[in-house]
PDB file of N, CA and C in Angstrom:
ATOM      1  N   MET A  16       0.724  -1.333  -0.140  1.00 47.00           N
ATOM      2  CA  MET A  16       0.012  -0.176   0.060  1.00 47.00           C
ATOM      3  C   MET A  16       0.827   1.156  -0.150  1.00 47.00           C
ATOM      4  N   CYS A  17       0.587   2.108  -0.860  1.00 59.00           N
ATOM      5  CA  CYS A  17       1.170   3.714  -0.913  1.00 59.00           C
ATOM      6  C   CYS A  17       0.887   4.412  -0.098  1.00 59.00           C
ATOM      7  N   ASP A  18       1.457   5.509   0.565  1.00 69.00           N
ATOM      8  CA  ASP A  18       1.029   6.502   0.976  1.00 69.00           C
ATOM      9  C   ASP A  18       0.489   7.480   0.141  1.00 69.00           C
ATOM     10  N   MET A  19       0.012   8.562   0.742  1.00 67.00           N
ATOM     11  CA  MET A  19      -1.001   9.594  -0.207  1.00 67.00           C
ATOM     12  C   MET A  19      -0.119  10.379  -0.987  1.00 67.00           C
ATOM     13  N   ASN A  20       1.175  10.663  -0.089  1.00 82.00           N
ATOM     14  CA  ASN A  20       2.234  11.603  -0.848  1.00 82.00           C
ATOM     15  C   ASN A  20       2.349  11.005  -1.973  1.00 82.00           C
ATOM     16  N   SER A  21       3.001   9.600  -2.279  1.00 93.00           N
ATOM     17  CA  SER A  21       3.123   8.951  -3.542  1.00 93.00           C
ATOM     18  C   SER A  21       2.354   9.230  -4.373  1.00 93.00           C
ATOM     19  N   VAL A  22       0.832   9.245  -4.184  1.00 94.00           N
ATOM     20  CA  VAL A  22      -0.183   9.122  -4.950  1.00 94.00           C
ATOM     21  C   VAL A  22      -0.303  10.594  -5.446  1.00 94.00           C
ATOM     22  N   LYS A  23      -0.193  11.483  -4.956  1.00 94.00           N
ATOM     23  CA  LYS A  23       0.104  13.111  -5.065  1.00 94.00           C
ATOM     24  C   LYS A  23       0.887  13.021  -6.354  1.00 94.00           C
ATOM     25  N   ALA A  24       2.213  12.586  -5.952  1.00 94.00           N
ATOM     26  CA  ALA A  24       3.557  12.850  -7.027  1.00 94.00           C
ATOM     27  C   ALA A  24       3.097  11.865  -8.241  1.00 94.00           C
ATOM     28  N   TRP A  25       2.323  10.862  -8.210  1.00 95.00           N
ATOM     29  CA  TRP A  25       1.969  10.126  -9.514  1.00 95.00           C
ATOM     30  C   TRP A  25       1.034  10.975 -10.153  1.00 95.00           C
ATOM     31  N   LEU A  26      -0.010  11.608  -9.514  1.00 93.00           N
ATOM     32  CA  LEU A  26      -1.184  12.379  -9.936  1.00 93.00           C
ATOM     33  C   LEU A  26      -0.353  13.617 -10.799  1.00 93.00           C
ATOM     34  N   GLN A  27       0.513  14.187 -10.148  1.00 93.00           N
ATOM     35  CA  GLN A  27       1.178  15.369 -10.764  1.00 93.00           C
ATOM     36  C   GLN A  27       2.154  14.852 -12.051  1.00 93.00           C
ATOM     37  N   ASP A  28       2.469  13.607 -11.992  1.00 94.00           N
ATOM     38  CA  ASP A  28       3.086  13.180 -13.288  1.00 94.00           C
ATOM     39  C   ASP A  28       2.446  12.851 -14.364  1.00 94.00           C
ATOM     40  N   ARG A  29       1.089  12.413 -13.926  1.00 91.00           N
ATOM     41  CA  ARG A  29       0.355  11.990 -14.622  1.00 91.00           C
ATOM     42  C   ARG A  29      -0.589  13.335 -15.413  1.00 91.00           C
ATOM     43  N   PHE A  30      -0.718  14.337 -14.734  1.00 90.00           N
ATOM     44  CA  PHE A  30      -1.437  15.515 -15.273  1.00 90.00           C
ATOM     45  C   PHE A  30      -0.682  16.838 -14.964  1.00 90.00           C
ATOM     46  N   PRO A  31       0.511  16.782 -15.742  1.00 92.00           N
ATOM     47  CA  PRO A  31       1.391  17.883 -15.523  1.00 92.00           C
ATOM     48  C   PRO A  31       0.818  19.372 -15.743  1.00 92.00           C
ATOM     49  N   LYS A  32      -0.123  19.314 -16.443  1.00 91.00           N
ATOM     50  CA  LYS A  32      -0.469  20.690 -16.814  1.00 91.00           C
ATOM     51  C   LYS A  32      -1.622  21.174 -15.902  1.00 91.00           C
ATOM     52  N   GLN A  33      -1.871  20.232 -14.766  1.00 91.00           N
ATOM     53  CA  GLN A  33      -2.984  20.604 -13.592  1.00 91.00           C
ATOM     54  C   GLN A  33      -2.266  20.462 -12.489  1.00 91.00           C
ATOM     55  N   GLU A  34      -0.907  20.795 -12.444  1.00 92.00           N
ATOM     56  CA  GLU A  34      -0.004  20.648 -11.407  1.00 92.00           C
ATOM     57  C   GLU A  34      -0.673  21.471 -10.158  1.00 92.00           C
ATOM     58  N   ASP A  35      -0.975  22.728 -10.500  1.00 93.00           N
ATOM     59  CA  ASP A  35      -1.081  23.881  -9.519  1.00 93.00           C
ATOM     60  C   ASP A  35      -2.643  23.473  -9.004  1.00 93.00           C
ATOM     61  N   ILE A  36      -3.331  22.807  -9.977  1.00 94.00           N
ATOM     62  CA  ILE A  36      -4.671  22.590  -9.471  1.00 94.00           C
ATOM     63  C   ILE A  36      -4.947  21.308  -8.246  1.00 94.00           C
ATOM     64  N   ILE A  37      -4.106  20.450  -8.855  1.00 94.00           N
ATOM     65  CA  ILE A  37      -3.643  19.216  -7.858  1.00 94.00           C
ATOM     66  C   ILE A  37      -3.028  19.500  -6.723  1.00 94.00           C
ATOM     67  N   GLN A  38      -1.971  20.804  -6.466  1.00 93.00           N
ATOM     68  CA  GLN A  38      -1.622  21.068  -5.231  1.00 93.00           C
ATOM     69  C   GLN A  38      -2.640  21.752  -4.442  1.00 93.00           C
ATOM     70  N   HIS A  39      -3.102  22.557  -5.052  1.00 93.00           N
ATOM     71  CA  HIS A  39      -4.582  23.545  -4.587  1.00 93.00           C
ATOM     72  C   HIS A  39      -5.479  22.509  -3.632  1.00 93.00           C
ATOM     73  N   LEU A  40      -5.708  21.458  -4.408  1.00 94.00           N
ATOM     74  CA  LEU A  40      -7.036  20.583  -4.001  1.00 94.00           C
ATOM     75  C   LEU A  40      -6.716  19.663  -3.164  1.00 94.00           C
ATOM     76  N   TRP A  41      -5.411  19.201  -3.255  1.00 94.00           N
ATOM     77  CA  TRP A  41      -4.898  18.220  -2.063  1.00 94.00           C
ATOM     78  C   TRP A  41      -4.570  18.800  -0.842  1.00 94.00           C
ATOM     79  N   GLY A  42      -5.388  18.121   0.351  1.00 90.00           N
ATOM     80  CA  GLY A  42      -5.682  18.673   1.456  1.00 90.00           C
ATOM     81  C   GLY A  42      -6.983  19.264   1.626  1.00 90.00           C
ATOM     82  N   LEU A  43      -7.541  19.772   0.844  1.00 93.00           N
ATOM     83  CA  LEU A  43      -8.785  20.520   1.055  1.00 93.00           C
ATOM     84  C   LEU A  43      -9.957  19.583   0.305  1.00 93.00           C
ATOM     85  N   ASP A  44      -9.561  18.812  -0.396  1.00 92.00           N
ATOM     86  CA  ASP A  44     -11.030  18.206  -0.942  1.00 92.00           C
ATOM     87  C   ASP A  44     -10.678  16.486  -0.769  1.00 92.00           C
ATOM     88  N   LYS A  45     -11.286  15.897   0.275  1.00 94.00           N
ATOM     89  CA  LYS A  45     -11.101  14.624   0.722  1.00 94.00           C
ATOM     90  C   LYS A  45     -11.533  13.769  -0.531  1.00 94.00           C
ATOM     91  N   GLY A  46     -12.705  14.273  -1.121  1.00 93.00           N
ATOM     92  CA  GLY A  46     -13.184  13.373  -2.465  1.00 93.00           C
ATOM     93  C   GLY A  46     -12.436  13.333  -3.581  1.00 93.00           C
ATOM     94  N   PHE A  47     -11.311  14.204  -3.853  1.00 95.00           N
ATOM     95  CA  PHE A  47     -10.440  14.298  -4.765  1.00 95.00           C
ATOM     96  C   PHE A  47      -9.168  13.519  -4.478  1.00 95.00           C
ATOM     97  N   GLU A  48      -9.073  13.490  -3.195  1.00 94.00           N
ATOM     98  CA  GLU A  48      -8.094  12.785  -2.517  1.00 94.00           C
ATOM     99  C   GLU A  48      -8.165  11.228  -2.944  1.00 94.00           C
ATOM    100  N   ALA A  49      -9.722  10.878  -2.585  1.00 95.00           N
ATOM    101  CA  ALA A  49      -9.960   9.256  -2.319  1.00 95.00           C
ATOM    102  C   ALA A  49     -10.302   9.123  -3.860  1.00 95.00           C
ATOM    103  N   THR A  50     -10.438   9.949  -4.860  1.00 96.00           N
ATOM    104  CA  THR A  50     -10.642   9.239  -6.203  1.00 96.00           C
ATOM    105  C   THR A  50      -9.392   9.176  -7.029  1.00 96.00           C
ATOM    106  N   SER A  51      -8.221   9.995  -6.273  1.00 96.00           N
ATOM    107  CA  SER A  51      -7.112   9.976  -6.830  1.00 96.00           C
ATOM    108  C   SER A  51      -6.319   8.807  -6.563  1.00 96.00           C
ATOM    109  N   HIS A  52      -6.581   8.261  -5.339  1.00 96.00           N
ATOM    110  CA  HIS A  52      -5.880   7.227  -4.630  1.00 96.00           C
ATOM    111  C   HIS A  52      -6.581   5.821  -5.174  1.00 96.00           C
ATOM    112  N   GLU A  53      -7.994   5.820  -5.661  1.00 96.00           N
ATOM    113  CA  GLU A  53      -8.647   4.785  -6.247  1.00 96.00           C
ATOM    114  C   GLU A  53      -8.118   4.577  -7.674  1.00 96.00           C
ATOM    115  N   LEU A  54      -7.808   5.858  -8.313  1.00 96.00           N
ATOM    116  CA  LEU A  54      -7.187   5.566  -9.863  1.00 96.00           C
ATOM    117  C   LEU A  54      -5.725   4.904  -9.884  1.00 96.00           C
ATOM    118  N   HIS A  55      -4.952   5.391  -8.906  1.00 96.00           N
ATOM    119  CA  HIS A  55      -3.749   5.216  -8.591  1.00 96.00           C
ATOM    120  C   HIS A  55      -3.478   3.637  -8.630  1.00 96.00           C
ATOM    121  N   GLN A  56      -4.748   3.117  -7.554  1.00 96.00           N
ATOM    122  CA  GLN A  56      -4.492   1.652  -7.159  1.00 96.00           C
ATOM    123  C   GLN A  56      -5.194   0.534  -8.417  1.00 96.00           C
ATOM    124  N   LEU A  57      -6.162   1.088  -9.001  1.00 96.00           N
ATOM    125  CA  LEU A  57      -6.401   0.741 -10.222  1.00 96.00           C
ATOM    126  C   LEU A  57      -5.810   0.634 -11.422  1.00 96.00           C
ATOM    127  N   GLU A  58      -4.661   1.577 -11.725  1.00 95.00           N
ATOM    128  CA  GLU A  58      -4.005   1.622 -12.695  1.00 95.00           C
ATOM    129  C   GLU A  58      -2.512   0.444 -12.514  1.00 95.00           C
ATOM    130  N   LEU A  59      -2.380   0.384 -10.671  1.00 93.00           N
ATOM    131  CA  LEU A  59      -1.457  -0.407 -10.509  1.00 93.00           C
ATOM    132  C   LEU A  59      -1.920  -1.847 -10.821  1.00 93.00           C
ATOM    133  N   LYS A  60      -3.126  -2.226 -10.406  1.00 91.00           N
ATOM    134  CA  LYS A  60      -3.852  -3.170 -10.668  1.00 91.00           C
ATOM    135  C   LYS A  60      -3.856  -3.828 -12.059  1.00 91.00           C
ATOM    136  N   LEU A  61      -4.432  -2.809 -13.182  1.00 91.00           N
ATOM    137  CA  LEU A  61      -4.253  -3.202 -14.521  1.00 91.00           C
ATOM    138  C   LEU A  61      -2.767  -3.381 -15.008  1.00 91.00           C
ATOM    139  N   ASP A  62      -1.874  -2.594 -14.792  1.00 89.00           N
ATOM    140  CA  ASP A  62      -0.462  -2.935 -15.040  1.00 89.00           C
ATOM    141  C   ASP A  62      -0.041  -4.386 -14.788  1.00 89.00           C
ATOM    142  N   LYS A  63      -0.344  -4.696 -13.521  1.00 87.00           N
ATOM    143  CA  LYS A  63      -0.198  -6.168 -13.161  1.00 87.00           C
ATOM    144  C   LYS A  63      -0.788  -7.307 -14.278  1.00 87.00           C
ATOM    145  N   LEU A  64      -2.109  -7.117 -14.664  1.00 85.00           N
ATOM    146  CA  LEU A  64      -2.853  -7.767 -14.933  1.00 85.00           C
ATOM    147  C   LEU A  64      -2.681  -7.897 -16.455  1.00 85.00           C
ATOM    148  N   THR A  65      -2.293  -6.703 -17.462  1.00 82.00           N
ATOM    149  CA  THR A  65      -1.923  -6.550 -18.563  1.00 82.00           C
ATOM    150  C   THR A  65      -0.567  -7.275 -18.705  1.00 82.00           C
ATOM    151  N   ALA A  66       0.483  -6.851 -17.516  1.00 83.00           N
ATOM    152  CA  ALA A  66       1.619  -7.769 -17.969  1.00 83.00           C
ATOM    153  C   ALA A  66       1.527  -8.987 -17.567  1.00 83.00           C
ATOM    154  N   GLY A  67       0.546  -9.855 -17.265  1.00 76.00           N
ATOM    155  CA  GLY A  67       0.777 -11.358 -16.796  1.00 76.00           C
ATOM    156  C   GLY A  67       1.063 -11.826 -15.463  1.00 76.00           C
ATOM    157  N   THR A  68       1.197 -10.644 -14.762  1.00 71.00           N
ATOM    158  CA  THR A  68       1.947 -11.120 -13.115  1.00 71.00           C
ATOM    159  C   THR A  68       0.738 -11.597 -12.549  1.00 71.00           C
ATOM    160  N   ASP A  69      -0.462 -10.934 -12.886  1.00 69.00           N
ATOM    161  CA  ASP A  69      -1.453 -11.631 -12.159  1.00 69.00           C
ATOM    162  C   ASP A  69      -2.296 -12.280 -13.025  1.00 69.00           C
ATOM    163  N   PRO A  70      -2.880 -13.543 -12.778  1.00 73.00           N
ATOM    164  CA  PRO A  70      -3.808 -14.152 -13.409  1.00 73.00           C
ATOM    165  C   PRO A  70      -5.345 -13.324 -13.643  1.00 73.00           C
ATOM    166  N   ALA A  71      -5.833 -12.983 -14.777  1.00 75.00           N
ATOM    167  CA  ALA A  71      -7.127 -12.379 -14.940  1.00 75.00           C
ATOM    168  C   ALA A  71      -7.736 -12.843 -16.292  1.00 75.00           C
ATOM    169  N   ASP A  72      -9.092 -12.984 -16.010  1.00 82.00           N
ATOM    170  CA  ASP A  72      -9.859 -13.080 -17.070  1.00 82.00           C
ATOM    171  C   ASP A  72     -10.208 -11.670 -18.030  1.00 82.00           C
ATOM    172  N   PRO A  73     -10.355 -11.968 -19.230  1.00 84.00           N
ATOM    173  CA  PRO A  73     -10.512 -10.859 -20.062  1.00 84.00           C
ATOM    174  C   PRO A  73     -11.533  -9.892 -19.485  1.00 84.00           C
ATOM    175  N   SER A  74     -13.094 -10.391 -18.884  1.00 89.00           N
ATOM    176  CA  SER A  74     -14.066  -9.726 -18.699  1.00 89.00           C
ATOM    177  C   SER A  74     -13.490  -8.972 -17.285  1.00 89.00           C
ATOM    178  N   GLU A  75     -12.864  -9.169 -16.517  1.00 87.00           N
ATOM    179  CA  GLU A  75     -12.306  -8.389 -15.251  1.00 87.00           C
ATOM    180  C   GLU A  75     -11.315  -7.407 -15.883  1.00 87.00           C
ATOM    181  N   ILE A  76     -10.634  -7.602 -16.722  1.00 88.00           N
ATOM    182  CA  ILE A  76      -9.859  -6.541 -17.164  1.00 88.00           C
ATOM    183  C   ILE A  76     -10.662  -5.531 -17.737  1.00 88.00           C
ATOM    184  N   ASP A  77     -11.783  -6.059 -18.585  1.00 92.00           N
ATOM    185  CA  ASP A  77     -12.807  -5.051 -18.984  1.00 92.00           C
ATOM    186  C   ASP A  77     -13.451  -3.988 -18.289  1.00 92.00           C
ATOM    187  N   GLN A  78     -13.864  -4.736 -17.239  1.00 94.00           N
ATOM    188  CA  GLN A  78     -14.550  -3.684 -15.913  1.00 94.00           C
ATOM    189  C   GLN A  78     -13.504  -3.100 -15.561  1.00 94.00           C
ATOM    190  N   LEU A  79     -12.340  -3.375 -15.155  1.00 94.00           N
ATOM    191  CA  LEU A  79     -11.195  -2.725 -14.554  1.00 94.00           C
ATOM    192  C   LEU A  79     -11.112  -1.160 -15.688  1.00 94.00           C
ATOM    193  N   LYS A  80     -10.811  -1.473 -17.064  1.00 94.00           N
ATOM    194  CA  LYS A  80     -10.744  -0.408 -17.605  1.00 94.00           C
ATOM    195  C   LYS A  80     -11.884   0.489 -17.888  1.00 94.00           C
ATOM    196  N   SER A  81     -13.213   0.021 -17.794  1.00 96.00           N
ATOM    197  CA  SER A  81     -14.403   0.820 -17.843  1.00 96.00           C
ATOM    198  C   SER A  81     -14.419   1.579 -16.638  1.00 96.00           C
ATOM    199  N   ARG A  82     -13.827   1.190 -15.257  1.00 97.00           N
ATOM    200  CA  ARG A  82     -14.047   1.945 -13.847  1.00 97.00           C
ATOM    201  C   ARG A  82     -12.965   2.942 -14.241  1.00 97.00           C
ATOM    202  N   ARG A  83     -11.725   2.650 -14.687  1.00 96.00           N
ATOM    203  CA  ARG A  83     -10.771   3.760 -15.148  1.00 96.00           C
ATOM    204  C   ARG A  83     -11.221   4.685 -15.896  1.00 96.00           C
ATOM    205  N   GLU A  84     -11.740   4.349 -16.941  1.00 96.00           N
ATOM    206  CA  GLU A  84     -12.276   5.605 -17.995  1.00 96.00           C
ATOM    207  C   GLU A  84     -13.405   6.649 -17.087  1.00 96.00           C
ATOM    208  N   ALA A  85     -14.210   5.868 -16.236  1.00 96.00           N
ATOM    209  CA  ALA A  85     -15.050   6.450 -15.172  1.00 96.00           C
ATOM    210  C   ALA A  85     -14.094   7.329 -14.304  1.00 96.00           C
ATOM    211  N   LEU A  86     -13.253   6.898 -13.747  1.00 96.00           N
ATOM    212  CA  LEU A  86     -12.397   7.652 -12.939  1.00 96.00           C
ATOM    213  C   LEU A  86     -11.710   9.178 -13.595  1.00 96.00           C
ATOM    214  N   TYR A  87     -11.054   8.657 -14.823  1.00 93.00           N
ATOM    215  CA  TYR A  87     -10.633   9.806 -15.451  1.00 93.00           C
ATOM    216  C   TYR A  87     -11.529  11.026 -15.824  1.00 93.00           C
ATOM    217  N   ARG A  88     -12.862  10.622 -16.156  1.00 94.00           N
ATOM    218  CA  ARG A  88     -13.622  11.611 -16.233  1.00 94.00           C
ATOM    219  C   ARG A  88     -14.223  12.394 -14.964  1.00 94.00           C
ATOM    220  N   GLU A  89     -14.346  11.690 -13.879  1.00 94.00           N
ATOM    221  CA  GLU A  89     -14.482  12.301 -12.850  1.00 94.00           C
ATOM    222  C   GLU A  89     -13.155  13.125 -12.127  1.00 94.00           C
ATOM    223  N   MET A  90     -12.020  12.465 -12.301  1.00 93.00           N
ATOM    224  CA  MET A  90     -10.863  13.656 -11.975  1.00 93.00           C
ATOM    225  C   MET A  90     -10.987  14.930 -12.879  1.00 93.00           C
ATOM    226  N   GLY A  91     -11.089  14.885 -14.291  1.00 90.00           N
ATOM    227  CA  GLY A  91     -11.254  15.899 -15.342  1.00 90.00           C
ATOM    228  C   GLY A  91     -12.534  16.793 -14.540  1.00 90.00           C
ATOM    229  N   MET A  92     -13.700  16.396 -14.037  1.00 92.00           N
ATOM    230  CA  MET A  92     -14.518  17.188 -13.597  1.00 92.00           C
ATOM    231  C   MET A  92     -14.045  17.902 -12.560  1.00 92.00           C
ATOM    232  N   LEU A  93     -13.582  17.224 -11.313  1.00 91.00           N
ATOM    233  CA  LEU A  93     -13.109  18.004 -10.259  1.00 91.00           C
ATOM    234  C   LEU A  93     -11.873  18.865 -10.479  1.00 91.00           C
ATOM    235  N   MET A  94     -11.086  18.660 -11.375  1.00 91.00           N
ATOM    236  CA  MET A  94      -9.970  19.463 -11.592  1.00 91.00           C
ATOM    237  C   MET A  94     -10.711  20.712 -12.639  1.00 91.00           C
ATOM    238  N   GLY A  95     -11.354  20.348 -13.579  1.00 87.00           N
ATOM    239  CA  GLY A  95     -12.128  21.679 -14.022  1.00 87.00           C
ATOM    240  C   GLY A  95     -12.884  22.415 -13.415  1.00 87.00           C
ATOM    241  N   THR A  96     -13.406  21.710 -12.334  1.00 66.00           N
ATOM    242  CA  THR A  96     -14.341  22.520 -11.644  1.00 66.00           C
ATOM    243  C   THR A  96     -13.504  23.731 -10.940  1.00 66.00           C
ATOM    244  N   ASN A  97     -12.453  23.459 -10.639  1.00 59.00           N
ATOM    245  CA  ASN A  97     -11.441  24.286  -9.767  1.00 59.00           C
ATOM    246  C   ASN A  97     -10.289  24.999 -10.632  1.00 59.00           C
ATOM    247  N   MET A  98     -10.686  25.094 -11.687  1.00 50.00           N
ATOM    248  CA  MET A  98      -9.520  25.684 -12.881  1.00 50.00           C
ATOM    249  C   MET A  98     -10.017  27.365 -12.793  1.00 50.00           C
ATOM    250  N   ARG A  99     -11.052  27.592 -12.485  1.00 44.00           N
ATOM    251  CA  ARG A  99     -11.373  28.914 -12.505  1.00 44.00           C
ATOM    252  C   ARG A  99     -10.637  29.893 -11.780  1.00 44.00           C
TER     253      ARG A  99
END
């Protein structure tokens, strides 16, 4: 399990143009932090599954990819709302 600071650093690497927004939201918006953490964990799991290090059936991978897309949309909304 990784700490929240490593999730924040991962998020800033993933969204470099939104680094200021991430910095602003981190610590203020617990929903943003929770979504960030879930997205990070999901990406790690998908990396393992697609690399073949963990056994998975294709339907599980498809489900996880769908959830990842939803989380990216949610992140975009959370960061977009605070871009003003």
